[in-house]
C-alpha positions in Angstrom: 19.9 -24.6 -18.4 18.0 -21.5 -18.8 18.7 -18.2 -17.3 15.8 -18.4 -14.7 17.1 -22.0 -13.7 20.5 -20.3 -13.3 18.9 -17.6 -11.0 16.7 -20.1 -9.1 20.3 -22.1 -8.3 21.9 -18.6 -7.1 18.9 -18.3 -4.8 19.4 -22.2 -3.3 23.1 -21.3 -2.7 22.8 -17.7 -1.2 19.4 -17.7 0.7 18.8 -19.3 3.8 16.7 -22.6 3.9 13.9 -20.5 5.4 13.5 -17.9 2.5 10.7 -18.3 -0.1 12.5 -19.7 -3.1 11.4 -19.0 -6.3 11.4 -22.6 -7.6 9.3 -23.9 -4.7 6.1 -21.0 -5.6 2.9 -22.5 -5.5 2.1 -20.9 -8.9 -0.6 -18.5 -10.1 -4.3 -18.7 -10.2 -4.2 -19.4 -13.9 -1.5 -21.7 -15.3 1.1 -20.2 -17.1 4.8 -21.5 -18.3 7.5 -20.5 -16.5 9.4 -17.4 -18.5 13.0 -18.5 -19.6 14.7 -15.3 -18.2 13.1 -14.3 -15.2 11.8 -16.3 -12.0 8.0 -16.1 -11.0 8.6 -13.4 -8.5 10.8 -11.3 -11.0 7.7 -11.3 -13.5 5.1 -10.4 -10.7 7.3 -7.5 -10.0 7.3 -6.2 -13.9 3.9 -6.9 -13.9 2.9 -4.7 -11.2 5.4 -1.8 -12.3 4.1 -1.8 -15.7 0.5 -1.8 -14.6 -1.8 1.2 -14.8 -2.8 1.1 -11.0 0.6 1.6 -9.9 1.2 4.5 -12.3 -1.9 6.3 -10.7 -0.3 6.1 -7.2 1.4 9.3 -8.4 -1.4 11.2 -8.0 -2.9 9.5 -4.8 -2.7 11.3 -1.7 -0.2 9.8 1.4 -1.4 12.3 4.1 -1.5 15.7 2.9 -4.2 16.3 0.3 -3.4 18.5 -3.1 -0.3 19.7 -1.5 1.7 22.4 -3.7 4.9 21.4 -2.3 7.5 19.0 -4.2 8.6 17.0 -1.6 5.7 15.7 0.3 5.1 12.1 -0.1 2.5 10.7 -2.3 1.1 7.1 -2.6 3.9 6.5 -5.1 6.8 7.7 -3.3 5.5 5.9 0.0 5.6 2.8 -2.1 9.1 3.1 -3.2 10.4 3.8 0.3 8.6 0.7 1.9 10.1 -1.3 -1.2 13.7 0.1 -0.3 13.5 -0.6 3.5 12.0 -4.2 2.9 14.7 -4.8 0.4 17.3 -4.0 2.5 15.9 -6.1 5.6 15.7 -8.9 2.9 19.0 -8.9 1.6 20.6 -8.5 5.3 18.5 -11.8 6.4 19.3 -13.2 3.4 15.5 -13.9 2.0 14.0 -13.5 -1.4 14.5 -9.8 -2.4 12.3 -10.1 -5.6 9.4 -11.5 -3.9 9.6 -8.6 -1.1 10.2 -6.2 -4.2 6.7 -7.6 -5.7 4.7 -7.5 -2.9 5.8 -3.8 -1.7 5.2 -2.3 -5.1 2.0 -3.9 -5.2 0.9 -3.6 -1.2 -1.0 -0.2 -1.8 -2.8 -0.4 -5.4 -5.9 -0.7 -3.6 -5.9 2.7 -1.9 -8.6 5.2 -2.6 -8.4 9.0 -3.7 -7.5 11.4 -0.5 -5.9 8.6 2.0 -7.6 6.9 4.6 -10.5 9.5 4.2 -11.7 7.7 1.3 -11.1 4.5 2.9 -13.8 5.6 5.5 -16.1 6.8 3.0 -16.0 3.5 0.9 -16.0 1.5 4.4 -19.4 3.0 5.1 -20.9 2.8 1.5 -20.0 -0.8 1.2 -22.5 -3.3 3.5 -19.4 -5.5 4.0 -16.9 -2.9 4.5 -13.8 -1.6 2.8 -10.1 -2.2 3.5 -7.5 -1.2 1.4 -5.6 -4.3 1.6 -8.0 -6.3 0.1 -8.9 -3.7 -2.6 -5.2 -4.2 -3.8 -6.0 -7.8 -4.2 -8.8 -7.2 -6.2 -6.8 -4.9 -8.2 -4.2 -7.6 -9.3 -6.8 -10.5 -9.5 -10.0 -8.9 -11.3 -9.6 -5.2 -12.1 -6.0 -4.7 -13.9 -5.9 -5.5 -17.7 -9.6 -4.4 -18.3 -10.6 -7.4 -15.8 -8.2 -10.2 -16.6 -5.9 -9.2 -13.8 -2.2 -9.3 -13.1 -2.2 -13.1 -12.4 0.4 -13.0 -9.7 2.0 -15.8 -7.7 -0.1 -16.8 -4.9 2.8 -16.1 -2.4 2.7 -12.2 -3.7 -1.2 -12.3 -3.2 -0.5 -13.4 0.0 1.8 -11.1 1.3 -0.1 -7.9 -0.3 -3.4 -9.2 1.5 -1.6 -9.4 5.1 0.6 -6.4 4.8 -1.8 -4.4 6.8 -2.6 -4.4 10.5 -0.4 -3.7 13.6 -2.2 -5.5 16.6 -0.6 -8.8 17.6 -3.9 -10.4 16.7 -3.7 -9.5 13.0 -2.4 -12.2 10.6 0.8 -12.8 9.4 1.8 -13.5 5.7 2.5 -17.0 5.0 6.0 -16.0 3.9 8.8 -14.3 5.8 9.2 -12.1 2.9 5.6 -11.1 3.2 5.8 -10.2 7.2 8.7 -7.9 6.3 6.8 -5.9 4.0 3.9 -5.4 7.0 6.6 -4.1 9.3 8.5 -1.9 6.4 5.4 -0.4 5.5 4.9 0.8 9.1 8.5 1.9 9.4 8.3 3.9 6.5 4.9 5.7 6.6 5.2 6.5 10.5 8.5 8.3 9.8 7.8 9.9 6.6 4.7 11.4 8.0 6.7 12.7 10.9 8.9 14.2 8.0 6.1 15.7 6.2 4.2 16.8 9.0 7.3 18.8 10.6 8.0 20.0 6.9 4.0 21.3 7.1 4.7 23.0 10.4 2.3 20.7 12.3 5.1 19.2 14.4 8.1 20.1 15.8 10.8 17.1 16.5 10.2 18.4 20.5 6.4 17.4 20.1 7.7 13.5 19.7 7.0 11.4 22.6 10.3 11.3 24.1 10.5 7.8 25.4 9.9 6.7 21.6 12.3 9.3 20.5 14.9 8.2 22.9 15.0 4.7 21.7 14.6 5.1 18.1 16.4 8.2 17.3 15.7 11.9 16.8 16.5 12.3 13.1 14.3 10.7 10.4 17.5 8.6 9.2 18.4 7.5 12.7 15.0 6.1 13.5 15.2 3.9 10.3 18.4 3.1 10.7 17.5 1.9 14.3 14.4 0.1 13.1 15.8 -2.0 10.3 18.9 -3.0 12.6 16.7 -4.2 15.3 14.2 -6.2 13.0 17.2 -7.8 11.3 18.9 -9.1 14.8 15.7 -10.1 16.1 14.4 -11.9 13.3 17.7 -13.6 12.6 18.1 -14.4 16.3 14.2 -15.6 16.0 15.2 -18.0 13.2 18.3 -19.7 15.0 15.8 -20.2 17.9 13.4 -22.2 15.5 10.6 -19.1 15.7 10.2 -18.4 12.0 9.1 -15.2 12.5 9.9 -11.7 11.6 9.8 -9.3 14.6 11.2 -6.3 16.3 12.5 -6.6 20.0 9.9 -5.7 22.7 11.4 -2.4 23.3 11.8 -1.4 19.8 8.2 -2.7 18.8 6.6 -0.7 21.5 8.7 2.3 20.9 7.2 2.5 17.1 3.7 1.3 18.5 3.7 4.5 20.5 5.1 6.6 18.0 2.6 5.6 15.3 -0.4 6.2 18.3 1.1 9.8 18.5 0.8 10.2 14.6 -2.9 8.9 14.5 -3.7 10.7 17.4 -2.2 14.3 16.5 -2.0 14.0 12.7 -4.1 11.3 10.8 -7.4 12.0 13.3 -6.1 15.3 14.5 -7.7 18.8 14.5 -5.2 20.1 12.3 -6.4 18.1 9.2 -10.0 17.9 9.8 -11.3 20.5 7.6 -9.5 19.4 4.5 -10.4 15.4 5.7 -14.1 16.8 5.8 -13.8 18.4 2.3 -12.4 15.5 0.7 -15.0 13.0 2.3 -17.6 15.7 1.0 -16.5 15.3 -2.7 -16.2 11.5 -2.6 -19.7 11.3 -0.8 -21.2 13.1 -4.1 -19.1 11.4 -6.6 -20.1 7.9 -5.0 -23.8 9.1 -4.9 -23.8 10.1 -8.6 -22.3 6.9 -10.0 -24.9 4.9 -7.6 -27.9 6.8 -9.0 -26.0 6.7 -12.7 -24.0 3.5 -12.9 -24.5 3.4 -16.9 -21.8 6.5 -17.1 -19.1 4.2 -15.4 -16.9 2.5 -17.9 -17.6 -0.5 -19.3 -15.0 -2.8 -16.5 -17.4 -1.5 -13.5 -20.6 -2.0 -15.5 -19.5 -5.6 -15.7 -18.6 -6.0 -12.2 -22.2 -4.2 -11.3 -23.8 -7.4 -13.4 -21.5 -9.9 -11.5 -21.3 -8.7 -7.7 -23.8 -5.8 -7.5 -24.1 -1.8 -7.8 -22.4 -1.1 -4.5 -19.3 -3.2 -5.6 -18.9 -1.9 -9.1 -19.2 1.7 -7.8 -16.7 1.1 -5.1 -14.2 -0.5 -7.4 -14.5 2.5 -9.8 -14.1 5.1 -7.1 -11.2 3.3 -5.2 -9.4 3.2 -8.5 -9.4 6.9 -8.9 -6.6 9.3 -8.3 -7.3 12.5 -6.0 -6.9 14.6 -9.4 -9.4 12.7 -11.5 -11.9 12.5 -8.6 -11.6 16.2 -8.3 -12.2 16.6 -12.1 -14.9 14.3 -12.2 -16.6 16.4 -8.9 -15.9 19.5 -11.0 -17.4 18.2 -14.1 -20.8 16.8 -12.6 -21.5 19.4 -9.9 -19.7 22.7 -10.7 -21.8 25.1 -13.1 -19.9 26.2 -16.3 -19.8 29.7 -17.6 -21.9 30.1 -20.7 -21.7 33.1 -23.0 -24.6 34.0 -24.6 
């Protein structure tokens, strides 16, 4: 019996029957033999964490653009916080922690420079729009490893694709592990963006909606404790009653929804950050236009995408993969005059 098989046996003995067992994975888009040491989802986790797109997350904005403070979240620290929350929930319920970790580490690989500002620009540029969850799937399927992709398990790709969205109408991942990631993403960003906004002097604790805070808690840690505890309790109850679904209780779900709506109105789309958002959009529009008119200046990988899928798609893939820093460097290189000494 290989080490992988021993781990798979442990999963059978310790996880609930509704968990996505590694041995039951439906496989990968391109066949490859099983690893002797790691389960399928452990392999996926390692592939994500060692890929270039994952490393670029450290230089991609979460909310605050090009901050000088060391303690503001980046897209990378956001990813790690989501992973920690999701793994805690998975372990408490008895679900596959390795699958949850693989999904969380890969869920935001498709995020563009300058946070959601960049996503809005690319959504207007591409004829069929742009969504970062779909771009994350493109990254792991087609763009990483010079176009060969990471060849992740189907369950990981499914979880990445369906991690986004908050409405009742939005689609759910096919596994409970993937559904955990969707909630953990919201739990993480709503709360750490409040923390960063207070640090930036744009919010005070007393500004937060009182009804939501009375239910979830006044401190960052208390709110996460409440949300994690509630999702574990509610989901365990769902499963015991034959409802195979991850969810929050109605009261706590509504409190989180209202808190998220408050953040969108006052911070994400609020007047506080409008000037910086407009600057970021201007830079992205100029860089996009430059490569749209000069696609031959893009790296070979993206020129190949242009040949296969069209000019807009190739330019969007190149722009989406950039970090904030790299996009700014390119903007300065292309558009800012250089001093010349004669």
